Structure formats: structure tokens, C-alpha cells
XYZ file of C-alpha atoms in Angstrom:
262
model
C 26.853 33.904 19.492
C 25.132 36.894 21.562
C 26.008 39.973 19.162
C 24.005 36.740 16.471
C 20.728 36.724 18.428
C 21.113 40.608 19.078
C 20.939 40.935 15.193
C 18.267 38.281 15.074
C 16.607 39.788 17.719
C 17.476 43.527 15.585
C 15.809 41.677 12.998
C 12.968 40.450 14.884
C 11.884 43.643 15.405
C 11.848 45.392 12.045
C 10.193 43.272 10.125
C 6.928 42.801 13.228
C 6.638 46.907 12.987
C 6.495 46.548 9.697
C 2.967 44.569 9.791
C -0.323 46.306 9.201
C 1.857 49.290 8.795
C 2.391 51.367 6.063
C 6.144 52.416 6.005
C 8.977 54.053 4.160
C 12.435 53.679 3.884
C 14.327 56.465 4.563
C 18.327 56.421 4.112
C 19.300 53.770 6.588
C 16.274 54.112 8.642
C 12.435 51.592 7.885
C 9.667 54.369 9.404
C 6.395 52.263 10.531
C 3.018 53.898 10.410
C -0.222 53.362 12.404
C -2.851 54.903 10.110
C -5.906 54.335 12.506
C -3.993 55.550 15.751
C -1.581 58.465 16.449
C 0.422 57.262 19.395
C 3.968 57.474 19.038
C 4.018 53.469 20.054
C 2.730 52.624 17.096
C 4.492 55.058 14.940
C 7.880 54.925 14.288
C 11.599 54.096 13.233
C 14.355 51.673 13.997
C 17.665 52.027 11.672
C 19.363 49.222 10.222
C 22.073 47.117 11.904
C 25.705 49.043 11.873
C 24.157 51.938 10.902
C 25.762 55.313 11.046
C 23.327 58.159 9.819
C 23.640 61.029 7.999
C 22.311 64.455 9.293
C 20.532 64.821 6.288
C 18.528 61.211 7.095
C 18.002 62.001 10.556
C 16.368 65.363 8.649
C 14.535 63.538 6.745
C 13.718 61.027 8.776
C 11.856 64.019 11.125
C 9.917 65.644 8.791
C 8.439 62.580 7.378
C 6.629 61.879 11.034
C 5.827 65.586 10.761
C 4.429 65.530 7.570
C 1.928 62.643 8.504
C 1.250 64.387 11.680
C 3.465 62.215 13.933
C 5.807 62.360 16.825
C 9.369 61.557 15.183
C 10.529 58.486 17.333
C 13.036 55.909 17.098
C 13.537 52.277 19.447
C 16.336 49.865 18.930
C 18.565 47.897 20.225
C 22.066 49.890 20.670
C 24.282 47.233 20.449
C 22.425 46.606 16.558
C 23.387 50.306 15.680
C 26.193 51.704 18.326
C 27.348 55.318 16.028
C 22.667 56.317 15.941
C 22.380 57.747 18.752
C 24.495 60.245 18.875
C 24.199 61.544 15.304
C 19.882 61.411 16.476
C 20.125 63.304 19.420
C 22.441 66.298 17.720
C 20.251 65.902 15.129
C 17.482 67.191 17.951
C 15.750 62.985 19.276
C 16.307 63.236 22.820
C 15.607 60.151 24.854
C 13.350 58.519 26.345
C 14.466 55.495 27.721
C 16.813 52.738 28.024
C 15.157 49.543 28.821
C 16.745 46.572 29.672
C 15.536 43.686 26.549
C 15.077 40.568 28.325
C 15.774 36.661 26.517
C 14.465 33.647 28.215
C 15.524 30.281 26.756
C 13.290 26.924 26.957
C 15.980 25.492 30.476
C 15.422 29.371 31.835
C 12.269 28.962 32.731
C 10.559 29.103 36.153
C 7.111 27.748 36.691
C 4.901 29.969 38.598
C 1.901 29.908 41.749
C -1.190 30.196 40.864
C -2.763 32.753 41.970
C -5.610 32.738 43.868
C -9.695 33.257 42.737
C -7.368 33.139 39.375
C -7.301 31.816 35.785
C -5.255 32.319 33.175
C -7.223 31.259 29.719
C -6.247 31.833 25.785
C -8.993 33.921 24.016
C -10.430 32.032 20.858
C -13.882 34.293 20.128
C -13.912 38.746 19.386
C -15.564 39.293 22.813
C -13.004 37.212 24.629
C -10.494 39.651 22.808
C -12.073 42.592 23.548
C -12.471 41.692 26.634
C -8.870 40.756 27.157
C -7.587 44.167 25.137
C -9.941 46.515 26.889
C -8.907 45.495 30.243
C -5.131 45.838 28.909
C -6.210 49.183 28.051
C -7.497 50.108 31.380
C -4.253 48.945 32.650
C -2.062 51.143 30.464
C -4.131 54.400 31.669
C -5.532 54.629 28.280
C -7.871 57.484 28.781
C -11.241 55.586 26.367
C -10.281 51.801 27.509
C -13.495 51.288 24.737
C -11.178 52.286 21.693
C -9.527 49.906 19.581
C -10.791 47.215 20.728
C -11.004 45.017 17.664
C -8.070 41.827 17.414
C -5.188 41.853 14.853
C -6.080 38.834 12.462
C -2.486 37.051 13.693
C -4.735 36.883 17.467
C -7.823 35.685 15.816
C -5.765 32.840 13.989
C -3.899 32.049 16.663
C -0.279 32.988 15.223
C 0.022 35.488 18.283
C -0.563 33.887 21.484
C -2.913 35.602 23.877
C -3.999 34.950 27.424
C -5.968 36.565 30.079
C -6.556 36.957 33.961
C -10.269 35.366 34.288
C -11.998 35.869 38.072
C -13.875 34.196 39.498
C -16.639 36.229 38.815
C -15.565 36.210 35.139
C -14.411 39.433 35.334
C -11.188 40.119 33.095
C -7.962 41.173 35.781
C -5.397 42.276 32.273
C -3.859 39.945 29.371
C -1.100 39.816 27.286
C 0.287 38.631 24.168
C 3.632 36.957 22.423
C 3.440 37.950 19.194
C 4.235 35.934 16.587
C 6.990 33.104 15.664
C 10.061 34.172 13.569
C 13.425 32.839 13.144
C 13.351 31.026 16.632
C 11.738 34.433 18.421
C 9.031 35.962 20.061
C 7.563 38.595 21.979
C 6.261 38.883 25.534
C 3.740 42.482 25.164
C 1.409 44.647 26.603
C 1.696 42.029 29.996
C -0.810 44.350 31.993
C -3.309 44.017 35.035
C -5.114 46.945 36.219
C -5.710 48.425 39.028
C -7.828 46.328 42.357
C -5.593 42.961 41.055
C -2.118 43.866 40.615
C 0.985 42.207 43.891
C -1.165 38.664 43.340
C 1.472 37.761 40.830
C -0.798 37.356 38.265
C 1.688 38.813 35.561
C 3.863 36.423 36.233
C 2.134 34.026 35.939
C 0.443 35.545 32.063
C 4.453 35.578 31.551
C 5.380 31.869 32.107
C 1.859 30.809 30.432
C 2.531 32.760 27.166
C 6.254 31.885 26.884
C 6.041 28.666 27.827
C 3.828 28.037 24.829
C 6.056 30.233 22.763
C 9.229 27.510 23.484
C 6.301 24.855 23.002
C 5.819 26.205 19.277
C 9.976 26.670 18.473
C 10.265 29.873 19.967
C 14.688 30.087 21.753
C 14.331 33.569 21.497
C 10.950 34.697 23.276
C 12.676 37.993 24.852
C 10.650 41.671 26.393
C 11.756 44.415 27.257
C 10.646 44.992 30.788
C 8.302 48.685 31.622
C 9.326 50.487 35.167
C 8.592 49.943 38.648
C 9.269 46.606 39.499
C 8.812 44.495 35.581
C 12.337 43.685 35.477
C 11.894 41.798 38.124
C 9.205 40.331 38.149
C 10.086 39.263 34.548
C 13.628 37.815 37.094
C 11.593 35.384 38.298
C 10.551 33.697 36.009
C 13.572 33.114 33.417
C 13.890 36.405 31.342
C 18.180 37.708 32.243
C 19.189 40.660 30.213
C 20.992 40.382 27.498
C 20.474 43.908 26.320
C 19.209 47.724 25.709
C 16.492 48.983 24.164
C 16.532 52.905 23.399
C 13.402 55.261 22.603
C 14.561 58.379 21.230
C 12.195 61.662 19.417
C 11.700 64.454 18.916
C 9.631 66.386 21.923
C 6.216 68.141 21.687
C 7.512 71.420 20.063
C 10.887 70.989 19.503
C 12.791 71.830 16.566
C 14.855 69.850 15.396
C 17.517 69.637 12.058
C 15.110 71.053 9.453
C 16.105 69.834 6.079
C 17.615 73.864 4.570
C 19.477 73.828 7.950
């Protein structure tokens, strides 16, 4: 049962990564490119389940990203593609990080206390979304938090679930999203709280808000990959449990990698 869940989540990650992006099939990899920004977090490849890529596949993937001026990068669940990492490392990729993939089923969700002086809302208007996205940009340390503030069509339609945390003065202290439900799965992502409002339970409250709404819409496997620090502990309080490992690999800037003529 767990292997079926892992396969379903890997498929979900692959399908949702392709939305609003240019895609290219390179051997057993699906490469996705976000043409509006060169951020490595928006441009990456995902291998097929059970793939055993060749060195030539890896070299072609690396060249495809470099031709676009992008950092060659992948992310995938190690349980779904156990043989891929070793071949990629041989091809010049290095480990960025390993993060747990955590899942929360409806019966696991734990109600969180309401943070003092904070109200949670679902943004509806473009201006409310921009306010939320700017707060997320600040929370994640973007050098220019006023860039890329326009919400996606899925956010505006409500297919992607969004939440913003507002202070009594109307300032947005943070935000987050739950991606559109597909085959019973939804990913909690972008949970961010700006400095000065952290350690007040806001992140946990927003996570519960999004997870509860995703469950109500038929999301059986709501999942997330926590960032560094205390995130895993915070999500554990909400009811998320580790079920798999997500690995991020890339060719570092200046790294040689394996070229097609080698």
C-alpha cells in the first residue's frame, strides 16, 4: 500500500511540475523549464518511476539545462527511483539536500490553537493575492520581494487553495498554498512567515487551515516536504508523518558534469 502511495505521489509531482512550464522528454527524465525565471527551484527534471538512466541520458539532461542558461537540477522520491541517484552522481551531480516527505490523512489532522492577533483568510482578489505572495517572498528572503507577485490562474480560480495570515492592523504576516487536488493528492507548499511574526504558531495554523480544506475537497494524501530548522517538528504537530524521502540533486555552478563527447 505504501509503495502505491509513493508511486502516486511521484506521479503527482511529475504532472504538477509540468503545469505552466515548457517540458522536454530526455530519456527517462521529464525536464521542466519555467521561462519567466531562472530560479533552480522552478526549473528541474523528474525521472520516471523505476528508471535506471544511462550516462548518456544524464549528459543530455545536463546539456539541455545548460543550453537554456539554467542550473541542471532534479528532484524525486528515492523510494520511487532507487537506482537513479548513483548514476547522476557519477555524471557530476551533487546532493543539495535530502528532505522527508510527510503525509497527513484526514484522521491524522490535529487542530491548532489560533495565533493571538492573527486571522486566517483565503485571498480572493488579485490585490489580496499579491499581498500574500509578497509576504511569502519576504519570508523566503527574496532579494526583491516585489517581483513575480501575480497569482497563477489556479490560484485565482480557487483550484489551488491559498491562505494569508493577517494582523489586526491588516498587515500580511505570511501565506501558503495547497496545490490542486489530483487523484486524491495535494501538496502543501510555500508556507512562509515574515520575520517578527515567527514562533507564534502561525505556520502550524496555516498548515492546518490548508490541509483541512484539501481534505474537505477529497484530498486523501495531503503531503509536504519541510524545509530546514524546526519545520518538520511544526508539521508533526499538525499531524504529518514521514513516509518517504525526497532528494534534490544538481550540478554546482562551475561543476563540469559529464559532456556528450566524453
